[in-house]
Coordinates of C-alpha atoms in Angstrom, one line a residue:
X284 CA 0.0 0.0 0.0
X285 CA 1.5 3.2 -1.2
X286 CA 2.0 5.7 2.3
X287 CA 1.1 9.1 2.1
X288 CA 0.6 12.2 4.4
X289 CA -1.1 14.8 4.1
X290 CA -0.1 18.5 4.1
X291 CA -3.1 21.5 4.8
X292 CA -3.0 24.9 4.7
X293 CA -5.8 27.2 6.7
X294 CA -7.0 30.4 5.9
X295 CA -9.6 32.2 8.0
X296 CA -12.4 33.3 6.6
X297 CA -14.9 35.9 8.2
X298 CA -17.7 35.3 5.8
X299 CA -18.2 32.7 3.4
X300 CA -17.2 32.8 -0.9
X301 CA -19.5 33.7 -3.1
X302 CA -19.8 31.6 -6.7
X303 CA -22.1 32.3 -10.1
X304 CA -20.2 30.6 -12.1
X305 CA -19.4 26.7 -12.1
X306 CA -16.3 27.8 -14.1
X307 CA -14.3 30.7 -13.2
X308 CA -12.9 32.1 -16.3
X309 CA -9.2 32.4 -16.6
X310 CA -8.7 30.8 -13.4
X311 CA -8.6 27.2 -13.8
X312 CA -10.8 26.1 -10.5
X313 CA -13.3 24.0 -11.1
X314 CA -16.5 24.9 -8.4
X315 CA -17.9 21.2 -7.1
X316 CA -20.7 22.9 -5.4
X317 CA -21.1 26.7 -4.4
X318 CA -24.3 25.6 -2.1
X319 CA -26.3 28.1 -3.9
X320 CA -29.3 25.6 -4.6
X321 CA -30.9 25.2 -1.4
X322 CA -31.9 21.7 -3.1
X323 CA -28.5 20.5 -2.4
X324 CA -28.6 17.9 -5.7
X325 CA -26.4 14.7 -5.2
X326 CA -25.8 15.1 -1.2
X327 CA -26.2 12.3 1.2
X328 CA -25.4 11.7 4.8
X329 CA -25.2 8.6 6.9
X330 CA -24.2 7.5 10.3
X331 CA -26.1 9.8 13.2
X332 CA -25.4 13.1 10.7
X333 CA -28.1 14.5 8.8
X334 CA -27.4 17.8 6.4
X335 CA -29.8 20.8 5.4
X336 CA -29.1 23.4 3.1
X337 CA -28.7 27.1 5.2
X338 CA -31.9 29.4 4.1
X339 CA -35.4 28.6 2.7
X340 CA -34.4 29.6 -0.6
X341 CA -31.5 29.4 -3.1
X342 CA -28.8 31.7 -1.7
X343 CA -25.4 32.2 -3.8
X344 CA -24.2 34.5 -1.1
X345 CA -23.3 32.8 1.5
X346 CA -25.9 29.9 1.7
X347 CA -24.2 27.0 2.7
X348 CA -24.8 22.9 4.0
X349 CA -25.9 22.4 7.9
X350 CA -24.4 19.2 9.5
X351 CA -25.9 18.3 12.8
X352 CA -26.7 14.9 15.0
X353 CA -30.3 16.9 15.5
X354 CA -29.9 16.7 19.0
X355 CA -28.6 13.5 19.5
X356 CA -26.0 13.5 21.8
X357 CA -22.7 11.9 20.5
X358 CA -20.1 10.2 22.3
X359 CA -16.0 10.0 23.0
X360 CA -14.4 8.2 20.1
X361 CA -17.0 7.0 17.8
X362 CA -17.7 7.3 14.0
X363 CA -20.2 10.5 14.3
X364 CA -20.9 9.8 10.4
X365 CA -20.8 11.0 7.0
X366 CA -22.0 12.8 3.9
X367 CA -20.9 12.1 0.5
X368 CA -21.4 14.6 -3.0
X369 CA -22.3 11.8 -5.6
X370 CA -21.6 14.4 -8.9
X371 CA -18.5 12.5 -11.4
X372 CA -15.8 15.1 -11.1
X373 CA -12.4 15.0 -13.3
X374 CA -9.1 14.1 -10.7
X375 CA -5.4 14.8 -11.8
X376 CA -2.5 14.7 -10.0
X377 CA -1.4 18.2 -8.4
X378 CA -4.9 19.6 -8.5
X379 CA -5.8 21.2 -5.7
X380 CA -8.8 20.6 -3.9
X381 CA -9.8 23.1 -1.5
X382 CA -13.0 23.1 1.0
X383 CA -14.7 25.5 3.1
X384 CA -15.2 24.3 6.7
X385 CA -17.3 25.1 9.8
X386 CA -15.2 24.3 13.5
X387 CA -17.3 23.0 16.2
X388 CA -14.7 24.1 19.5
X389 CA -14.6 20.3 20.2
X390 CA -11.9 17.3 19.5
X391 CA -13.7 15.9 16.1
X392 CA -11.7 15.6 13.3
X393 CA -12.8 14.9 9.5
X394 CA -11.1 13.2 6.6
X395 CA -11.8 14.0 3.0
X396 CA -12.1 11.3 0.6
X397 CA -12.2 11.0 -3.0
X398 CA -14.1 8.1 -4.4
X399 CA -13.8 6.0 -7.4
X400 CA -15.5 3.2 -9.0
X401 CA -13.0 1.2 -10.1
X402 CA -15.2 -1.4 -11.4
X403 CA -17.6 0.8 -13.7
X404 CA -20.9 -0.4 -11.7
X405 CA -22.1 3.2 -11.3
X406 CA -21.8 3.5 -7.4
X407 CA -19.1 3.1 -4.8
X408 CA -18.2 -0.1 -2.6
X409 CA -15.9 0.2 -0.4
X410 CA -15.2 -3.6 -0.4
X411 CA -14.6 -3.1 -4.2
X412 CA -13.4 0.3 -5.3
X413 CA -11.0 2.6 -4.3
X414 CA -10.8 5.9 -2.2
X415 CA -8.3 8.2 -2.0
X416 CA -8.2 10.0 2.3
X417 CA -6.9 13.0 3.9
X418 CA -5.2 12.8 6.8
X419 CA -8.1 13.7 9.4
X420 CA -8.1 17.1 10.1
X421 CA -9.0 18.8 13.3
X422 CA -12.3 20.6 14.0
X423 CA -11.9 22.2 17.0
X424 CA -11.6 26.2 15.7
X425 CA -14.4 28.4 16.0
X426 CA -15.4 29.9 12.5
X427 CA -15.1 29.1 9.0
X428 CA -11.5 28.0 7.5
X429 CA -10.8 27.3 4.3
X430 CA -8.5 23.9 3.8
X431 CA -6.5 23.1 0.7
X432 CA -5.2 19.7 -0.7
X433 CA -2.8 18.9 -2.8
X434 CA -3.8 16.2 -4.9
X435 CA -0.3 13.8 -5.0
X436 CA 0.7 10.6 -4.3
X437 CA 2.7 12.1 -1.5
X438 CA 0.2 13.7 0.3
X439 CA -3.3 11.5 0.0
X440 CA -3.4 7.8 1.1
X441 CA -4.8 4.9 -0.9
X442 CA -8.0 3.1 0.7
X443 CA -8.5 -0.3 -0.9
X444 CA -9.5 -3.7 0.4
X445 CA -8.5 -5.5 -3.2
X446 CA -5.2 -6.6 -4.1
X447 CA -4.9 -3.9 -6.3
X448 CA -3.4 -1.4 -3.8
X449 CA -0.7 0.2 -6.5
X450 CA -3.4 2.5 -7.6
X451 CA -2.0 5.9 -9.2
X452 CA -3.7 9.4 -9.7
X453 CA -2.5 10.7 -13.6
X454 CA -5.9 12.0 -14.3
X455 CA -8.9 10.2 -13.0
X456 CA -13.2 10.2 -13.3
X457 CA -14.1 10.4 -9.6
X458 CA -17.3 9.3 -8.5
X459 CA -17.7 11.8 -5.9
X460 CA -16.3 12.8 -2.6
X461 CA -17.1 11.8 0.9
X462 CA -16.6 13.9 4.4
X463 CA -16.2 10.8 7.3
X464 CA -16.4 12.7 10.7
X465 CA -14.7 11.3 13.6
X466 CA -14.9 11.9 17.6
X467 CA -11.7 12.2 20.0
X468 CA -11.1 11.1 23.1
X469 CA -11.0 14.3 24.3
X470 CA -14.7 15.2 22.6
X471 CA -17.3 16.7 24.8
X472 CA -20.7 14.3 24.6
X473 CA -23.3 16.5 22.7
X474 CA -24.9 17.3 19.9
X475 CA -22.7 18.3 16.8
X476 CA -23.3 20.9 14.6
X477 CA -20.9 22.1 11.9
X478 CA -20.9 23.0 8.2
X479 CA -19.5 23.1 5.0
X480 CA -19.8 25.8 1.6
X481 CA -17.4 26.0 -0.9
X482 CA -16.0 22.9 -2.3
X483 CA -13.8 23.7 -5.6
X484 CA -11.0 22.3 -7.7
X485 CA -7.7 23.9 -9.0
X486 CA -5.3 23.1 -11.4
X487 CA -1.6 23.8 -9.9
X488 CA 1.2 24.9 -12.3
X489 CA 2.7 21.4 -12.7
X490 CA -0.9 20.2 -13.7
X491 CA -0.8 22.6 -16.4
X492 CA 2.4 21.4 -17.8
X493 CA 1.5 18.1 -17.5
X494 CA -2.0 17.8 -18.6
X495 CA -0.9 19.6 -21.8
X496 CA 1.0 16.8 -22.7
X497 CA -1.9 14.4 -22.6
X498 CA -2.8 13.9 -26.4
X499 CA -0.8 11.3 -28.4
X500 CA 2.8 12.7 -29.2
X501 CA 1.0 16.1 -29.7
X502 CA 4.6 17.7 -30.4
X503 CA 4.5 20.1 -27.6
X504 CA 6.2 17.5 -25.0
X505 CA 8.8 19.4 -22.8
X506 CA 11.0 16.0 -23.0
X507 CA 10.0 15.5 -26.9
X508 CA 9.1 12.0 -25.9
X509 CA 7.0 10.2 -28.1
X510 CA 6.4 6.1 -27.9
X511 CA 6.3 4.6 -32.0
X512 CA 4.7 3.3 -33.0
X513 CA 1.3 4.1 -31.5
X514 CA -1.2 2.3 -31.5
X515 CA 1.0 -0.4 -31.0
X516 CA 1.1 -4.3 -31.0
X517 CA 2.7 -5.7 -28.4
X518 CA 5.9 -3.4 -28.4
X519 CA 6.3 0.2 -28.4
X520 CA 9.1 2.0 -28.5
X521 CA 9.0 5.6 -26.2
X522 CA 12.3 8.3 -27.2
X523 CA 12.8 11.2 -24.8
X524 CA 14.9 14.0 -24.5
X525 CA 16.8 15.1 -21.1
X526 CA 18.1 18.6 -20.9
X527 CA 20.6 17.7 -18.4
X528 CA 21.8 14.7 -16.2
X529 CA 19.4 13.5 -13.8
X530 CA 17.5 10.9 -12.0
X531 CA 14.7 10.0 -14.4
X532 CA 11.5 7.3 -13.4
X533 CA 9.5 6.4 -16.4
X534 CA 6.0 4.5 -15.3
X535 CA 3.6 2.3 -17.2
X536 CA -0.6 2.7 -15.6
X537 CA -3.3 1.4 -17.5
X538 CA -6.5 3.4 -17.4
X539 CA -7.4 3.2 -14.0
X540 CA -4.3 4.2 -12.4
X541 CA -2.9 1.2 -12.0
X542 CA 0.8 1.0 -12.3
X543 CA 1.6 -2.1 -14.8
X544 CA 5.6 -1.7 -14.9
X545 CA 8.7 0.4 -14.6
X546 CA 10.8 0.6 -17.3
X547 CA 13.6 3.6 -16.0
X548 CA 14.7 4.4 -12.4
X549 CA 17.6 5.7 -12.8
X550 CA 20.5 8.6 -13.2
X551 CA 20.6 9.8 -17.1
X552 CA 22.7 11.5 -18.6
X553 CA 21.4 14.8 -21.3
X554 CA 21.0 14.0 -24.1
X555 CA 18.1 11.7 -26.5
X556 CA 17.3 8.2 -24.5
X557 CA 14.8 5.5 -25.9
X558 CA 13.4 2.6 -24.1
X559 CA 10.9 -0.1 -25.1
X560 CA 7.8 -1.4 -23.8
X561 CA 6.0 -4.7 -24.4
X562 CA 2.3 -5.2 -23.9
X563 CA 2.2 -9.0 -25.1
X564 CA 0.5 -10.3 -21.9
X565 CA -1.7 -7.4 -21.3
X566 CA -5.5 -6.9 -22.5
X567 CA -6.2 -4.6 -25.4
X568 CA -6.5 -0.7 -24.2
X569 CA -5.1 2.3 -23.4
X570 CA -2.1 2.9 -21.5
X571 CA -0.3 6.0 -19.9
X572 CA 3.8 6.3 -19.4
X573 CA 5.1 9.1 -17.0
X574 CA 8.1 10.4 -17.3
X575 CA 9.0 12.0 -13.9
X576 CA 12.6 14.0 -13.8
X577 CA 13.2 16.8 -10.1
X578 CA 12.3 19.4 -12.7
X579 CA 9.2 18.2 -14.4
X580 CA 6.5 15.4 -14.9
X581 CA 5.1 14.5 -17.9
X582 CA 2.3 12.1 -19.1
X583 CA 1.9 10.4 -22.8
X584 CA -1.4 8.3 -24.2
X585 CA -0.4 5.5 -26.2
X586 CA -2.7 2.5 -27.4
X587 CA -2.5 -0.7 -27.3
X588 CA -4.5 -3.0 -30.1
X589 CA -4.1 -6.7 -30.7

């Protein structure tokens, strides 16, 4: 199981953002949900947690989702409970996700999770799929914070009861994303009340580079790699450039992340480099290789046809 920790960054907030678009132009970021439809489409909450949207109406302002036990009294370490966004929502590696929180002044802390349905049946199973989860974060501030998350192997963990634990973000179809709130020892019995607003998705600068590079040997490759020929059957050869020595780690995934082999780990000198990869044993599909280098990562399409 791949390790990873994550790393948060607050900023207080006096009132809540205000959204009317879903995308903000020129900006990259990606709103999940502004909470200005008091409907709240695709929400659902489980455990002893229920959620209600702010105001009576639709409010783009500063409307926002309730999350309360409704008077039920919650206990010391215990699962307090959940609510998930079910809306498909694109993942890459390096995005950042970034949330607006409510504190409740108590020791509770929530994870965020990322869900995907690794086996295409529409709907997440935890004894099937896969999740990606924050390290839990406290909630025991007063106000509103906003929390940021960068999307990388480094900094989410992997959640999967299948063998297949060497899932890999490159970019991914998430099937929604889950809050999972959790008492502490330390947690006052009582009711809970918190809440949440503001749930959006940014493109960092590496993204940029790297999601560029996403179409098949579209020539604008900042290692002029290319893999010929492609489509390809079984073997492929991929050419790329380094601009100066250094350690180099080119990765095979298939579509759903899943690393299927390394074909460099290594020191490289500058200069052209080619290696070659062979697909004989593998189904029929498409396949991603990353070139990752200190200065830049880069992911290439290539398809395999028997």
């Amino acid at each position: 199981m791949i390790k990873f920790i994550t790393r948060f960054v607050f900023t207080i907030f006096a009132v809540l953002l205000s959204a009317s678009t879903v995308l903000a132009q020129n900006s990259n970021l990606y709103v999940i949900d502004s909470f200005g439809d008091h409907t709240m489409p695709g929400w659902y909450s489980g455990g002893d947690l229920t959620m209600k949207y702010s105001h009576k109406e639709d409010n783009l302002e500063n409307g926002y989702g309730v999350i309360s036990s409704q008077n039920k009294s919650i206990t010391p370490n215990s699962f307090a409970g959940l609510i998930r966004k079910e809306e498909k929502l694109q993942v890459a590696e390096n995005n950042i996700l970034s949330v607006m929180l409510q504190g409740i002044n108590n020791d509770m802390t929530a994870t965020i999770q990322v869900l995907f349905d690794k086996n295409n049946d529409g709907k997440y199973d935890e004894n099937t799929d896969v999740r990606l989860e924050s390290k839990p974060l406290s909630m025991n501030f007063s106000g509103w914070k906003e929390v940021h998350f960068n999307i990388t192997p480094s900094e989410f963990k992997v959640i999967s009861k299948t063998k297949d634990d060497d899932f890999s973000i490159l970019e991914q179809e998430a099937l929604g994303i889950q809050f999972s709130f959790q008492t502490g020892k330390e947690f006052s019995a009582g009711p809970i009340e918190t809440g949440v607003a503001m749930i959006s998705e940014r493109y960092s600068k590496e993204l940029k580079q790297e999601t560029a590079q996403t179409d098949m040997n579209n020539g604008e490759s900042y290692f002029t790699a290319r893999n010929y020929p492609n489509p390809f059957n079984p073997e492929t050869k991929i050419t790329y450039t380094l601009k100066n020595s250094t350690s180099v780690k080119i990765t095979v995934y298939d579509r759903l992340g899943r690393e299927v082999v390394v074909l460099v780990d290594e020191n490289q000198s500058e200069g052209e480099h080619a290696v070659s990869f062979n697909a004989a044993n593998l189904p029929s599909g498409v396949y991603f290789y990353r070139i990752k280098t200190p200065e830049m990562v880069e992911v290439q399409k290539m398809v395999f046809t028997k």
